[in-house]
Every structure is written in structure tokens, then in C-alpha cells.
PDB file of C-alpha atoms and ligand atoms in Angstrom:
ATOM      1  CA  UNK A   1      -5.679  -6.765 -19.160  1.00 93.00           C
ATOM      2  CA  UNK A   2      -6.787  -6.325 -15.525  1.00 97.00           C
ATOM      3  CA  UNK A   3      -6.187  -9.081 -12.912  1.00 98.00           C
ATOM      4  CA  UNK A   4      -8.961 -10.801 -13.476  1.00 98.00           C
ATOM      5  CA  UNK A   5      -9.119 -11.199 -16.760  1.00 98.00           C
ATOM      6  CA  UNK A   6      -5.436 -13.238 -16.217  1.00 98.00           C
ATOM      7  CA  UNK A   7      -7.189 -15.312 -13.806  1.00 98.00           C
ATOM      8  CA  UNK A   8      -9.889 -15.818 -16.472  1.00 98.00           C
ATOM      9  CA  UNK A   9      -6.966 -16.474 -19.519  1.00 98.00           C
ATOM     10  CA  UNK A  10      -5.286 -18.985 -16.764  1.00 98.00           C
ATOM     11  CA  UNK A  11      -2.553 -16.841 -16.802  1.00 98.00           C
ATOM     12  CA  UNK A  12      -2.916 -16.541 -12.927  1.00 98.00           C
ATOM     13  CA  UNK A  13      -3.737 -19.217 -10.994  1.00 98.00           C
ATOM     14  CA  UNK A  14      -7.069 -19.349  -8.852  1.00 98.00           C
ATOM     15  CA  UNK A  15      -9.040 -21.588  -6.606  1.00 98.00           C
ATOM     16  CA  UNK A  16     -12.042 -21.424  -9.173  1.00 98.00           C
ATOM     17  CA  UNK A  17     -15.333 -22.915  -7.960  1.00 98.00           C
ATOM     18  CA  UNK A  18     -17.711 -22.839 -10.722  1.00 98.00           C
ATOM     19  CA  UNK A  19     -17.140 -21.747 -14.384  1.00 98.00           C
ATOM     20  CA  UNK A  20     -19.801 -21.596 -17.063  1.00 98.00           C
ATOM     21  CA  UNK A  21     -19.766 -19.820 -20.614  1.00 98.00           C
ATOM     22  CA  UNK A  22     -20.648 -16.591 -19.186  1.00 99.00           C
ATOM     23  CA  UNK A  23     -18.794 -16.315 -15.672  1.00 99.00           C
ATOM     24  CA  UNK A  24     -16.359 -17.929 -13.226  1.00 99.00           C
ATOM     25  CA  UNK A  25     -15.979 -18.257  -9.402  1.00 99.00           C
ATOM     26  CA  UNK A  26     -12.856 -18.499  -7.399  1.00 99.00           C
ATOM     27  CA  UNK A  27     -11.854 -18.245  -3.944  1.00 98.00           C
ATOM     28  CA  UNK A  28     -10.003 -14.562  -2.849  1.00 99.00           C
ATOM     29  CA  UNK A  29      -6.879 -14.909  -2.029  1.00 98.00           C
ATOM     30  CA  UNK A  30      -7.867 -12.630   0.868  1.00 98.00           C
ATOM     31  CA  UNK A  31     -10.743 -14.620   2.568  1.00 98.00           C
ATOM     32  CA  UNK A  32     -12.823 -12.306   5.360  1.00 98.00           C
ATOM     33  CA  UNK A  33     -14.649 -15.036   5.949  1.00 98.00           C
ATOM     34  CA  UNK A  34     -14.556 -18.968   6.126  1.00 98.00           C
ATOM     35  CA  UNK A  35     -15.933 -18.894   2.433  1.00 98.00           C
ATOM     36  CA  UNK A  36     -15.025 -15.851   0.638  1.00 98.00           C
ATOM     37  CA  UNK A  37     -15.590 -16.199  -3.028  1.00 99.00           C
ATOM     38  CA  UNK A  38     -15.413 -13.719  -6.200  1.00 99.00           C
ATOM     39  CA  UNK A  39     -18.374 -14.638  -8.527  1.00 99.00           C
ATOM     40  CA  UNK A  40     -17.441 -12.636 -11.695  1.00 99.00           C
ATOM     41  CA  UNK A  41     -18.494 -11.858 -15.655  1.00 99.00           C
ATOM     42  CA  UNK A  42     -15.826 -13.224 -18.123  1.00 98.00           C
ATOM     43  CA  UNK A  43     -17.216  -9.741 -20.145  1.00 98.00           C
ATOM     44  CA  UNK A  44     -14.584  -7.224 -18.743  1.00 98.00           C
ATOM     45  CA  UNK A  45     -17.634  -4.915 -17.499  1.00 98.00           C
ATOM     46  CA  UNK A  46     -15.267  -2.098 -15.022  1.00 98.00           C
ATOM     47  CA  UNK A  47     -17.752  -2.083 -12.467  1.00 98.00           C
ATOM     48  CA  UNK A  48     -21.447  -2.221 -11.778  1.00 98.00           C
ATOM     49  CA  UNK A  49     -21.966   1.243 -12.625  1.00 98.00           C
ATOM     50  CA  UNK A  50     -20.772   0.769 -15.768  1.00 98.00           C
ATOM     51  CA  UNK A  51     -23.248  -2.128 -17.199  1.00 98.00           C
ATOM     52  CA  UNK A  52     -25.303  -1.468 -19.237  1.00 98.00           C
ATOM     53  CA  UNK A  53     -29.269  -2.625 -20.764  1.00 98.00           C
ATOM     54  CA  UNK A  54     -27.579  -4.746 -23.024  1.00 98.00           C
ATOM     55  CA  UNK A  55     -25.879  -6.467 -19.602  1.00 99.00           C
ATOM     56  CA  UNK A  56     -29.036  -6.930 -17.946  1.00 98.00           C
ATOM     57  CA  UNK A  57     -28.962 -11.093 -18.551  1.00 98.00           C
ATOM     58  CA  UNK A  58     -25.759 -11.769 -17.716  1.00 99.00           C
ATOM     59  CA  UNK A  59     -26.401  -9.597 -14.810  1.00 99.00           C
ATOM     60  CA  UNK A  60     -29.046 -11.770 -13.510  1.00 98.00           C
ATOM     61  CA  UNK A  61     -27.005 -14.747 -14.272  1.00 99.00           C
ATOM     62  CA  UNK A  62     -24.382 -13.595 -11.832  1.00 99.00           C
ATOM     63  CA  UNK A  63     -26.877 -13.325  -9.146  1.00 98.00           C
ATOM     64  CA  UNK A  64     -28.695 -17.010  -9.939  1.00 98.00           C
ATOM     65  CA  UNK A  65     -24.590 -18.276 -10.434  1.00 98.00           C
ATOM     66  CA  UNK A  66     -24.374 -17.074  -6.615  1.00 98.00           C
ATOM     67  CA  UNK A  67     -27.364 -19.083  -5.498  1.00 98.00           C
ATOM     68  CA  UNK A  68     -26.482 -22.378  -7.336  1.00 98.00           C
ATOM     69  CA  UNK A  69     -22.892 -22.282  -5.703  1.00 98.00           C
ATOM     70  CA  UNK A  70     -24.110 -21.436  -2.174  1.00 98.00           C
ATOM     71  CA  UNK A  71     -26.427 -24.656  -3.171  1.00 98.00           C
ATOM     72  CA  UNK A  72     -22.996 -26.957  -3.546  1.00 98.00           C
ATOM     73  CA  UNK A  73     -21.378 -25.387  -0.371  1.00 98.00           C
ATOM     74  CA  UNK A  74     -24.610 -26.576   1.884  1.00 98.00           C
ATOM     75  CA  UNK A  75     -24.996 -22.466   2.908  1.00 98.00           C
ATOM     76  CA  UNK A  76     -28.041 -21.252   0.979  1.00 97.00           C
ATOM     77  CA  UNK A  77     -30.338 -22.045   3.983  1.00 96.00           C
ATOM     78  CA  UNK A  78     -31.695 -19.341   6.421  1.00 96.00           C
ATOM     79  CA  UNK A  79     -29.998 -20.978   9.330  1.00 96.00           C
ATOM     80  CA  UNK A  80     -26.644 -20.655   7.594  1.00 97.00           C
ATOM     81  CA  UNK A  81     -27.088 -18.052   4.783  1.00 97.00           C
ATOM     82  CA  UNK A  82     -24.790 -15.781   3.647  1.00 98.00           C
ATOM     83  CA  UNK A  83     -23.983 -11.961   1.659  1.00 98.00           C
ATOM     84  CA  UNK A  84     -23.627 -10.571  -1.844  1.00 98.00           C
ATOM     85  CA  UNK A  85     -21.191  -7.378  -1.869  1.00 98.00           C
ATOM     86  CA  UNK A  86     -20.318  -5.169  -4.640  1.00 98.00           C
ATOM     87  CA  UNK A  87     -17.828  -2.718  -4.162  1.00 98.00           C
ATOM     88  CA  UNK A  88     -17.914   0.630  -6.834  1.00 98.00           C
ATOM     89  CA  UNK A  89     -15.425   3.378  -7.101  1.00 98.00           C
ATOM     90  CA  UNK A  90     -13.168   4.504  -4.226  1.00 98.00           C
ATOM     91  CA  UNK A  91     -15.496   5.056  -1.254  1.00 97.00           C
ATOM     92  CA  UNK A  92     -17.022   1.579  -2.434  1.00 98.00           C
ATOM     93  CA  UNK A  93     -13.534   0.195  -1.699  1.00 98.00           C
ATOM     94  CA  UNK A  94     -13.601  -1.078  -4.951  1.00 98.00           C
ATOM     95  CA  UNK A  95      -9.787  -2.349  -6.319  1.00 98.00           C
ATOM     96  CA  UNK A  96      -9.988  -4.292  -8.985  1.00 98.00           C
ATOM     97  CA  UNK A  97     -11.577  -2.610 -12.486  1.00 98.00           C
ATOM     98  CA  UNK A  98     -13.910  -5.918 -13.217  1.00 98.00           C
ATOM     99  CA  UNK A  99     -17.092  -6.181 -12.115  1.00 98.00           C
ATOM    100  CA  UNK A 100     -17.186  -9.059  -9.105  1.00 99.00           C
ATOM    101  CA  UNK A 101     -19.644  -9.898  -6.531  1.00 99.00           C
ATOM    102  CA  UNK A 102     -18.093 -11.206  -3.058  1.00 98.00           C
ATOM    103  CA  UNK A 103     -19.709 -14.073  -1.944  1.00 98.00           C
ATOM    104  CA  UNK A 104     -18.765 -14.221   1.838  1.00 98.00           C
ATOM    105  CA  UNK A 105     -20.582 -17.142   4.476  1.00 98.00           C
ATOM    106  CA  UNK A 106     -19.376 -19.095   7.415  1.00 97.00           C
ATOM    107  CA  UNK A 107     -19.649 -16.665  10.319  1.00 97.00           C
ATOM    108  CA  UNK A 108     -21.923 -14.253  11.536  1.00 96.00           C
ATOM    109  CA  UNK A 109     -21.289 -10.652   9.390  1.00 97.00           C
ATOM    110  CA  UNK A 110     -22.342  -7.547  11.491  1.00 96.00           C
ATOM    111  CA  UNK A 111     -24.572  -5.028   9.899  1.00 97.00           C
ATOM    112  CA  UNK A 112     -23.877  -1.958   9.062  1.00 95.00           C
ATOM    113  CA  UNK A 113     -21.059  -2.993   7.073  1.00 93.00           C
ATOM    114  CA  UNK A 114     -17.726  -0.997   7.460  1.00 84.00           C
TER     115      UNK A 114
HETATM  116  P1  5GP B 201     -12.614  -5.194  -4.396  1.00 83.18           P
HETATM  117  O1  5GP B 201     -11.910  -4.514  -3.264  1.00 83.18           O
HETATM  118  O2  5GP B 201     -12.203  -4.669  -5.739  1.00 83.18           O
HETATM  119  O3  5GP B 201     -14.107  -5.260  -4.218  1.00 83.18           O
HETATM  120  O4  5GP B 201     -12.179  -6.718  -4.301  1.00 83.18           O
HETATM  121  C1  5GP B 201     -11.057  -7.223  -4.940  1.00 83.18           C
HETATM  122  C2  5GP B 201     -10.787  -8.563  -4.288  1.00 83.18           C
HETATM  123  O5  5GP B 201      -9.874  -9.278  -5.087  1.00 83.18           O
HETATM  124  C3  5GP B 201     -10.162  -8.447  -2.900  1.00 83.18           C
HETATM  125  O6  5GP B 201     -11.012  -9.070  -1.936  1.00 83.18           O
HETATM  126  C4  5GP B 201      -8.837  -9.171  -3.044  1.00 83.18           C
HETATM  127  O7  5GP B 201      -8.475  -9.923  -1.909  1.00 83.18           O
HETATM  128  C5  5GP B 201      -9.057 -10.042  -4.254  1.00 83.18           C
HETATM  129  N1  5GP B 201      -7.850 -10.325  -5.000  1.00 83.18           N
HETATM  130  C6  5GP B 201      -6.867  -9.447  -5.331  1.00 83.18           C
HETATM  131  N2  5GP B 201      -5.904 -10.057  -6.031  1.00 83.18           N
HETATM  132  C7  5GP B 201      -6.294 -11.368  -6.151  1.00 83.18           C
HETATM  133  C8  5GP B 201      -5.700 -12.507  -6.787  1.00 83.18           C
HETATM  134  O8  5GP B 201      -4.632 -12.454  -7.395  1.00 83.18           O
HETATM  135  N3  5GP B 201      -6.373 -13.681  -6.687  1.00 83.18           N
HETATM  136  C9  5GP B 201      -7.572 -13.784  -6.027  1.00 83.18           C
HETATM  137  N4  5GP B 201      -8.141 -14.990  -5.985  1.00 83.18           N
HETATM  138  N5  5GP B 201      -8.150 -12.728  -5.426  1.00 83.18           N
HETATM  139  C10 5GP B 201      -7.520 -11.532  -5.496  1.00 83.18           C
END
């Protein structure tokens, strides 16, 4: 069982945000940013790369999940904004084997990315 699925279980605790039948959003416990939140599948997909057709919903729903929590933290405006990240394999800096999307708002992010 990987990390994440604990957090999902309740077996480790988590600042969780949002949770609906298909995913859940917490806070990381290592925040780069004012806001930085993990917006995740409760399927234990490994990593983007690894999803499949059949994943292609709950995909989207992870992206729309994103949007409708930036809604309840007043940051999905242009003035504000913020960034979807998805880290894949070792160069990606990827650490944890479940697919996640980083959520991360509240200051300005350079670009490129490191
Ligand atoms: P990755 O590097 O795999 O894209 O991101 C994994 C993220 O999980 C990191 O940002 C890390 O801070 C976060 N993380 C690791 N362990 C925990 C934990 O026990 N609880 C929470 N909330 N976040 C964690």
C-alpha cells in the first residue's frame, strides 16, 4: 500500500480539502507555496504514464476537481491564478508511486520550472 493510499484508508492523517467518490485533496505536508495541495485518484494509478483509455474520465475529473477547489480558495481568477504539476519517473522528480497533481497558488511561480 503506498503512502497515499494510507492517507486515503485514514490510516495517515492529512489536511484533506475536498473528497468525492472518485478522488481526494489534501494539503502536502511540504508546502512550496502558500497553498500547496495534492489533488489525487483514490484508483492507485502509479503515475500518469501509466493510465490508461479506460482512465480517461476520472482523468478529466481530476482536472475539473482542481478547478472547483481553486473556486472555494478565492484563486481561480487571472489576477490570482495558480499551477497544475505532475511529476513522472525520476527526472520528473516524481516520489510517491500514485498518480497526484500539485496544486500550488499564493505567490508568483517563475517559469521555467526547476
Ligand atoms: P512527488 O515528488 O511524488 O511529485 O510529490 C510527492 C509529494 O508528497 C511531495 O510534495 C511531498 O511533500 C508530499 N508528501 C510526502 N509524504 C507526505 C505525507 O505523509 N503527507 C502529505 N500530506 N504529503 C506528503
Amino acid at each position: 500500500m503506498t503512502l497515499f493510499e494510507k492517507i486515503i484508508a485514514r490510516e495517515i492523517p492529512a489536511d484533506i480539502v475536498h473528497e468525492d467518490e472518485l478522488s481526494l485533496v489534501f494539503r502536502d505536508i511540504n508546502p512550496q507555496a502558500p497553498i500547496h495541495l495534492l489533488i489525487i485518484p483514490k484508483k492507485p494509478i502509479p503515475r500518469i504514464g501509466e493510465a490508461g483509455s479506460e482512465d480517461q474520465s476520472l482523468l478529466g475529473h481530476l482536472l475539473l476537481v482542481a478547478g472547483k477547489v481553486a473556486d472555494q480558495l478565492g484563486i481561480n481568477s487571472t489576477d490570482k491564478g495558480f499551477r497544475l504539476i505532475i511529476n513522472n519517473g525520476a527526472n520528473g522528480g516524481e516520489a510517491v508511486p500514485h498518480l497526484h497533481i500539485h496544486l500550488l497558488a499564493d505567490r508568483p511561480l517563475n517559469w521555467p520550472p526547476g
